[in-house]
Each structure stands twice: as structure tokens, then as C-alpha cells.
């Protein structure tokens, strides 16, 4: 999660919402990493989680990332949560919960939908205070 926080901090320094994500293989190697690039790319799908998944899939030469885990500083939104079973991820670890748009546990249990044919294990709240503070500080600075 500390590595994901570094990605989030870098995104915030670029003026992006400070969210970071890593794709970690079963052997512990990081195969994809990213911070948000929505504003810089002018792309609403350029969330950190999506970019980390894309980079890992490109490196693996496959859309299937079985045995891998996504680590994100924020609970994934509906778009990002929806990509996890399609990528056949083993698991998700996230930091801060997202009461406004979290689609894993907070607003929707998106990974538990009965129509999904792949289940993704998850753990939320890892370094939650640090992840939430980074976001809070970013938005507070934008409002003042």
C-alpha cells in the first residue's frame, strides 16, 4: 500500500485526484502501477486502477491476470470494480472507503453480484487513515 500511496502522491502533484494503484503478481512482483491520469489524458476511464490493470495485462501478454492482486488507495468505483472479475484477479486490497461512489463495499457490493462467474477476494481499510488524509487534503486545498 505504501507504493500505491507514492503513486497517489505523484498524481496529486500533477493536479490529478490522488489515487494510486498497483497490480501485484502472485510472486510479489509489481507488474503494473499508476496514479490517476483522468485530467492529463482527458479520459474519464484513466483511473489509477484501470491504468495499472492495462499495464499489467500488456506486460503479461494476456487480459487474464490470474493469481494477481490489485492494491488501490481508494475503494474502486463501479467501472474499476467491474474490471476485476473480467481480469480474473485473485484479490483486491484497498485503503480508504468511498462513501460517495465505492462499488465494492460502501455503496454497492459489486464483486458479489450473482451473475459474475469469477469471485475476487478483498480486504479494505489498509492504511485507511493515510489514504483518506491524502484525498481530504487534496480537496481541501482545491476549495481554499
PDB file of N, CA and C in Angstrom, residues 50-105:
ATOM      1  N   UNK A  50      -7.582   1.227 -13.474  1.00  0.00           N
ATOM      2  CA  UNK A  50      -7.687   0.799 -14.869  1.00  0.00           C
ATOM      3  C   UNK A  50      -6.326   0.842 -15.557  1.00  0.00           C
ATOM      4  N   UNK A  51      -5.563   1.900 -15.292  1.00  0.00           N
ATOM      5  CA  UNK A  51      -4.245   2.021 -15.922  1.00  0.00           C
ATOM      6  C   UNK A  51      -3.295   0.935 -15.427  1.00  0.00           C
ATOM      7  N   UNK A  52      -3.322   0.639 -14.133  1.00  0.00           N
ATOM      8  CA  UNK A  52      -2.466  -0.428 -13.599  1.00  0.00           C
ATOM      9  C   UNK A  52      -2.838  -1.775 -14.215  1.00  0.00           C
ATOM     10  N   UNK A  53      -4.152  -2.025 -14.345  1.00  0.00           N
ATOM     11  CA  UNK A  53      -4.604  -3.268 -14.984  1.00  0.00           C
ATOM     12  C   UNK A  53      -4.130  -3.342 -16.432  1.00  0.00           C
ATOM     13  N   UNK A  54      -4.291  -2.252 -17.168  1.00  0.00           N
ATOM     14  CA  UNK A  54      -3.885  -2.235 -18.585  1.00  0.00           C
ATOM     15  C   UNK A  54      -2.395  -2.492 -18.736  1.00  0.00           C
ATOM     16  N   UNK A  55      -1.608  -1.850 -17.886  1.00  0.00           N
ATOM     17  CA  UNK A  55      -0.144  -2.011 -17.980  1.00  0.00           C
ATOM     18  C   UNK A  55       0.263  -3.434 -17.633  1.00  0.00           C
ATOM     19  N   UNK A  56      -0.361  -4.001 -16.624  1.00  0.00           N
ATOM     20  CA  UNK A  56      -0.033  -5.382 -16.243  1.00  0.00           C
ATOM     21  C   UNK A  56      -0.445  -6.364 -17.336  1.00  0.00           C
ATOM     22  N   UNK A  57      -1.625  -6.170 -17.915  1.00  0.00           N
ATOM     23  CA  UNK A  57      -2.099  -7.064 -18.973  1.00  0.00           C
ATOM     24  C   UNK A  57      -1.198  -6.976 -20.200  1.00  0.00           C
ATOM     25  N   UNK A  58      -0.792  -5.753 -20.535  1.00  0.00           N
ATOM     26  CA  UNK A  58       0.110  -5.578 -21.677  1.00  0.00           C
ATOM     27  C   UNK A  58       1.426  -6.308 -21.418  1.00  0.00           C
ATOM     28  N   UNK A  59       1.971  -6.167 -20.204  1.00  0.00           N
ATOM     29  CA  UNK A  59       3.228  -6.836 -19.860  1.00  0.00           C
ATOM     30  C   UNK A  59       3.111  -8.347 -19.831  1.00  0.00           C
ATOM     31  N   UNK A  60       1.941  -8.832 -19.406  1.00  0.00           N
ATOM     32  CA  UNK A  60       1.713 -10.283 -19.332  1.00  0.00           C
ATOM     33  C   UNK A  60       1.350 -10.875 -20.684  1.00  0.00           C
ATOM     34  N   UNK A  61       0.947 -10.016 -21.621  1.00  0.00           N
ATOM     35  CA  UNK A  61       0.514 -10.507 -22.916  1.00  0.00           C
ATOM     36  C   UNK A  61      -0.825 -11.215 -22.852  1.00  0.00           C
ATOM     37  N   UNK A  62      -1.619 -10.857 -21.824  1.00  0.00           N
ATOM     38  CA  UNK A  62      -2.915 -11.519 -21.643  1.00  0.00           C
ATOM     39  C   UNK A  62      -3.845 -10.614 -20.842  1.00  0.00           C
ATOM     40  N   UNK A  63      -5.124 -10.690 -21.145  1.00  0.00           N
ATOM     41  CA  UNK A  63      -6.127  -9.954 -20.373  1.00  0.00           C
ATOM     42  C   UNK A  63      -6.444 -10.674 -19.065  1.00  0.00           C
ATOM     43  N   UNK A  64      -6.030 -11.912 -18.943  1.00  0.00           N
ATOM     44  CA  UNK A  64      -6.266 -12.702 -17.738  1.00  0.00           C
ATOM     45  C   UNK A  64      -5.072 -12.549 -16.802  1.00  0.00           C
ATOM     46  N   UNK A  65      -5.341 -12.022 -15.624  1.00  0.00           N
ATOM     47  CA  UNK A  65      -4.279 -11.775 -14.642  1.00  0.00           C
ATOM     48  C   UNK A  65      -4.503 -12.641 -13.407  1.00  0.00           C
ATOM     49  N   UNK A  66      -4.708 -13.915 -13.658  1.00  0.00           N
ATOM     50  CA  UNK A  66      -4.994 -14.862 -12.581  1.00  0.00           C
ATOM     51  C   UNK A  66      -3.850 -14.903 -11.579  1.00  0.00           C
ATOM     52  N   UNK A  67      -4.224 -14.973 -10.313  1.00  0.00           N
ATOM     53  CA  UNK A  67      -3.225 -15.018  -9.254  1.00  0.00           C
ATOM     54  C   UNK A  67      -2.709 -13.659  -8.839  1.00  0.00           C
ATOM     55  N   UNK A  68      -3.184 -12.595  -9.472  1.00  0.00           N
ATOM     56  CA  UNK A  68      -2.718 -11.244  -9.159  1.00  0.00           C
ATOM     57  C   UNK A  68      -3.686 -10.519  -8.225  1.00  0.00           C
ATOM     58  N   UNK A  69      -3.162  -9.499  -7.568  1.00  0.00           N
ATOM     59  CA  UNK A  69      -3.938  -8.664  -6.657  1.00  0.00           C
ATOM     60  C   UNK A  69      -3.822  -7.209  -7.092  1.00  0.00           C
ATOM     61  N   UNK A  70      -4.913  -6.481  -6.989  1.00  0.00           N
ATOM     62  CA  UNK A  70      -4.904  -5.041  -7.198  1.00  0.00           C
ATOM     63  C   UNK A  70      -4.846  -4.382  -5.833  1.00  0.00           C
ATOM     64  N   UNK A  71      -3.953  -3.443  -5.675  1.00  0.00           N
ATOM     65  CA  UNK A  71      -3.852  -2.652  -4.455  1.00  0.00           C
ATOM     66  C   UNK A  71      -4.160  -1.217  -4.846  1.00  0.00           C
ATOM     67  N   UNK A  72      -5.180  -0.633  -4.218  1.00  0.00           N
ATOM     68  CA  UNK A  72      -5.614   0.720  -4.541  1.00  0.00           C
ATOM     69  C   UNK A  72      -5.770   1.531  -3.264  1.00  0.00           C
ATOM     70  N   UNK A  73      -5.459   2.808  -3.349  1.00  0.00           N
ATOM     71  CA  UNK A  73      -5.584   3.670  -2.176  1.00  0.00           C
ATOM     72  C   UNK A  73      -7.032   4.021  -1.870  1.00  0.00           C
ATOM     73  N   UNK A  74      -7.937   3.811  -2.815  1.00  0.00           N
ATOM     74  CA  UNK A  74      -9.355   4.115  -2.628  1.00  0.00           C
ATOM     75  C   UNK A  74     -10.195   2.936  -3.098  1.00  0.00           C
ATOM     76  N   UNK A  75     -11.284   2.686  -2.404  1.00  0.00           N
ATOM     77  CA  UNK A  75     -12.232   1.660  -2.818  1.00  0.00           C
ATOM     78  C   UNK A  75     -12.639   1.914  -4.268  1.00  0.00           C
ATOM     79  N   UNK A  76     -12.545   0.928  -5.131  1.00  0.00           N
ATOM     80  CA  UNK A  76     -12.851   1.136  -6.549  1.00  0.00           C
ATOM     81  C   UNK A  76     -14.302   1.549  -6.819  1.00  0.00           C
ATOM     82  N   UNK A  77     -14.441   2.340  -7.867  1.00  0.00           N
ATOM     83  CA  UNK A  77     -15.756   2.750  -8.363  1.00  0.00           C
ATOM     84  C   UNK A  77     -16.365   1.590  -9.156  1.00  0.00           C
ATOM     85  N   UNK A  78     -17.553   1.802  -9.676  1.00  0.00           N
ATOM     86  CA  UNK A  78     -18.253   0.754 -10.414  1.00  0.00           C
ATOM     87  C   UNK A  78     -17.461   0.290 -11.639  1.00  0.00           C
ATOM     88  N   UNK A  79     -16.883   1.239 -12.383  1.00  0.00           N
ATOM     89  CA  UNK A  79     -16.115   0.881 -13.581  1.00  0.00           C
ATOM     90  C   UNK A  79     -14.921  -0.006 -13.206  1.00  0.00           C
ATOM     91  N   UNK A  80     -14.165   0.441 -12.210  1.00  0.00           N
ATOM     92  CA  UNK A  80     -12.954  -0.290 -11.839  1.00  0.00           C
ATOM     93  C   UNK A  80     -13.282  -1.636 -11.193  1.00  0.00           C
ATOM     94  N   UNK A  81     -14.298  -1.660 -10.337  1.00  0.00           N
ATOM     95  CA  UNK A  81     -14.701  -2.924  -9.713  1.00  0.00           C
ATOM     96  C   UNK A  81     -15.160  -3.910 -10.773  1.00  0.00           C
ATOM     97  N   UNK A  82     -15.850  -3.424 -11.789  1.00  0.00           N
ATOM     98  CA  UNK A  82     -16.334  -4.300 -12.849  1.00  0.00           C
ATOM     99  C   UNK A  82     -15.218  -4.951 -13.642  1.00  0.00           C
ATOM    100  N   UNK A  83     -14.075  -4.296 -13.718  1.00  0.00           N
ATOM    101  CA  UNK A  83     -12.950  -4.851 -14.479  1.00  0.00           C
ATOM    102  C   UNK A  83     -12.257  -5.994 -13.750  1.00  0.00           C
ATOM    103  N   UNK A  84     -12.363  -6.041 -12.432  1.00  0.00           N
ATOM    104  CA  UNK A  84     -11.601  -7.026 -11.658  1.00  0.00           C
ATOM    105  C   UNK A  84     -11.979  -8.475 -11.952  1.00  0.00           C
ATOM    106  N   UNK A  85     -13.266  -8.841 -11.950  1.00  0.00           N
ATOM    107  CA  UNK A  85     -13.574 -10.232 -12.300  1.00  0.00           C
ATOM    108  C   UNK A  85     -13.263 -10.559 -13.757  1.00  0.00           C
ATOM    109  N   UNK A  86     -13.384  -9.580 -14.645  1.00  0.00           N
ATOM    110  CA  UNK A  86     -13.061  -9.825 -16.053  1.00  0.00           C
ATOM    111  C   UNK A  86     -11.579 -10.141 -16.227  1.00  0.00           C
ATOM    112  N   UNK A  87     -10.743  -9.517 -15.392  1.00  0.00           N
ATOM    113  CA  UNK A  87      -9.303  -9.780 -15.439  1.00  0.00           C
ATOM    114  C   UNK A  87      -8.935 -11.049 -14.679  1.00  0.00           C
ATOM    115  N   UNK A  88      -9.916 -11.648 -14.028  1.00  0.00           N
ATOM    116  CA  UNK A  88      -9.718 -12.879 -13.244  1.00  0.00           C
ATOM    117  C   UNK A  88      -8.731 -12.667 -12.092  1.00  0.00           C
ATOM    118  N   UNK A  89      -8.775 -11.483 -11.484  1.00  0.00           N
ATOM    119  CA  UNK A  89      -7.882 -11.209 -10.362  1.00  0.00           C
ATOM    120  C   UNK A  89      -8.216 -12.114  -9.185  1.00  0.00           C
ATOM    121  N   UNK A  90      -7.199 -12.444  -8.421  1.00  0.00           N
ATOM    122  CA  UNK A  90      -7.404 -13.224  -7.205  1.00  0.00           C
ATOM    123  C   UNK A  90      -7.958 -12.345  -6.101  1.00  0.00           C
ATOM    124  N   UNK A  91      -7.485 -11.087  -6.036  1.00  0.00           N
ATOM    125  CA  UNK A  91      -7.922 -10.270  -4.922  1.00  0.00           C
ATOM    126  C   UNK A  91      -7.723  -8.787  -5.119  1.00  0.00           C
ATOM    127  N   UNK A  92      -8.293  -8.055  -4.180  1.00  0.00           N
ATOM    128  CA  UNK A  92      -8.251  -6.597  -4.129  1.00  0.00           C
ATOM    129  C   UNK A  92      -7.938  -6.188  -2.700  1.00  0.00           C
ATOM    130  N   UNK A  93      -7.012  -5.262  -2.550  1.00  0.00           N
ATOM    131  CA  UNK A  93      -6.720  -4.640  -1.267  1.00  0.00           C
ATOM    132  C   UNK A  93      -6.865  -3.146  -1.488  1.00  0.00           C
ATOM    133  N   UNK A  94      -7.673  -2.489  -0.654  1.00  0.00           N
ATOM    134  CA  UNK A  94      -7.819  -1.041  -0.815  1.00  0.00           C
ATOM    135  C   UNK A  94      -7.703  -0.332   0.523  1.00  0.00           C
ATOM    136  N   UNK A  95      -7.409   0.958   0.435  1.00  0.00           N
ATOM    137  CA  UNK A  95      -7.207   1.773   1.628  1.00  0.00           C
ATOM    138  C   UNK A  95      -8.487   2.408   2.112  1.00  0.00           C
ATOM    139  N   UNK A  96      -8.774   3.613   1.633  1.00  0.00           N
ATOM    140  CA  UNK A  96      -9.934   4.368   2.101  1.00  0.00           C
ATOM    141  C   UNK A  96     -11.217   3.862   1.474  1.00  0.00           C
ATOM    142  N   UNK A  97     -12.256   3.858   2.266  1.00  0.00           N
ATOM    143  CA  UNK A  97     -13.587   3.548   1.746  1.00  0.00           C
ATOM    144  C   UNK A  97     -14.103   4.788   1.037  1.00  0.00           C
ATOM    145  N   UNK A  98     -14.976   4.581   0.060  1.00  0.00           N
ATOM    146  CA  UNK A  98     -15.549   5.700  -0.702  1.00  0.00           C
ATOM    147  C   UNK A  98     -17.056   5.707  -0.507  1.00  0.00           C
ATOM    148  N   UNK A  99     -17.514   6.522   0.450  1.00  0.00           N
ATOM    149  CA  UNK A  99     -18.942   6.577   0.783  1.00  0.00           C
ATOM    150  C   UNK A  99     -19.771   7.163  -0.353  1.00  0.00           C
ATOM    151  N   UNK A 100     -19.138   7.874  -1.280  1.00  0.00           N
ATOM    152  CA  UNK A 100     -19.870   8.510  -2.381  1.00  0.00           C
ATOM    153  C   UNK A 100     -20.018   7.603  -3.601  1.00  0.00           C
ATOM    154  N   UNK A 101     -18.995   6.793  -3.885  1.00  0.00           N
ATOM    155  CA  UNK A 101     -19.029   6.019  -5.126  1.00  0.00           C
ATOM    156  C   UNK A 101     -18.373   4.649  -5.026  1.00  0.00           C
ATOM    157  N   UNK A 102     -18.067   4.191  -3.833  1.00  0.00           N
ATOM    158  CA  UNK A 102     -17.413   2.887  -3.674  1.00  0.00           C
ATOM    159  C   UNK A 102     -18.331   1.753  -4.094  1.00  0.00           C
ATOM    160  N   UNK A 103     -17.859   0.957  -5.027  1.00  0.00           N
ATOM    161  CA  UNK A 103     -18.698  -0.110  -5.592  1.00  0.00           C
ATOM    162  C   UNK A 103     -18.248  -1.504  -5.171  1.00  0.00           C
ATOM    163  N   UNK A 104     -17.491  -1.587  -4.073  1.00  0.00           N
ATOM    164  CA  UNK A 104     -17.055  -2.881  -3.576  1.00  0.00           C
ATOM    165  C   UNK A 104     -17.765  -3.203  -2.261  1.00  0.00           C
ATOM    166  N   UNK A 105     -17.792  -2.233  -1.359  1.00  0.00           N
ATOM    167  CA  UNK A 105     -18.435  -2.431  -0.060  1.00  0.00           C
ATOM    168  C   UNK A 105     -19.357  -1.283   0.350  1.00  0.00           C
TER     169      UNK A 105
END
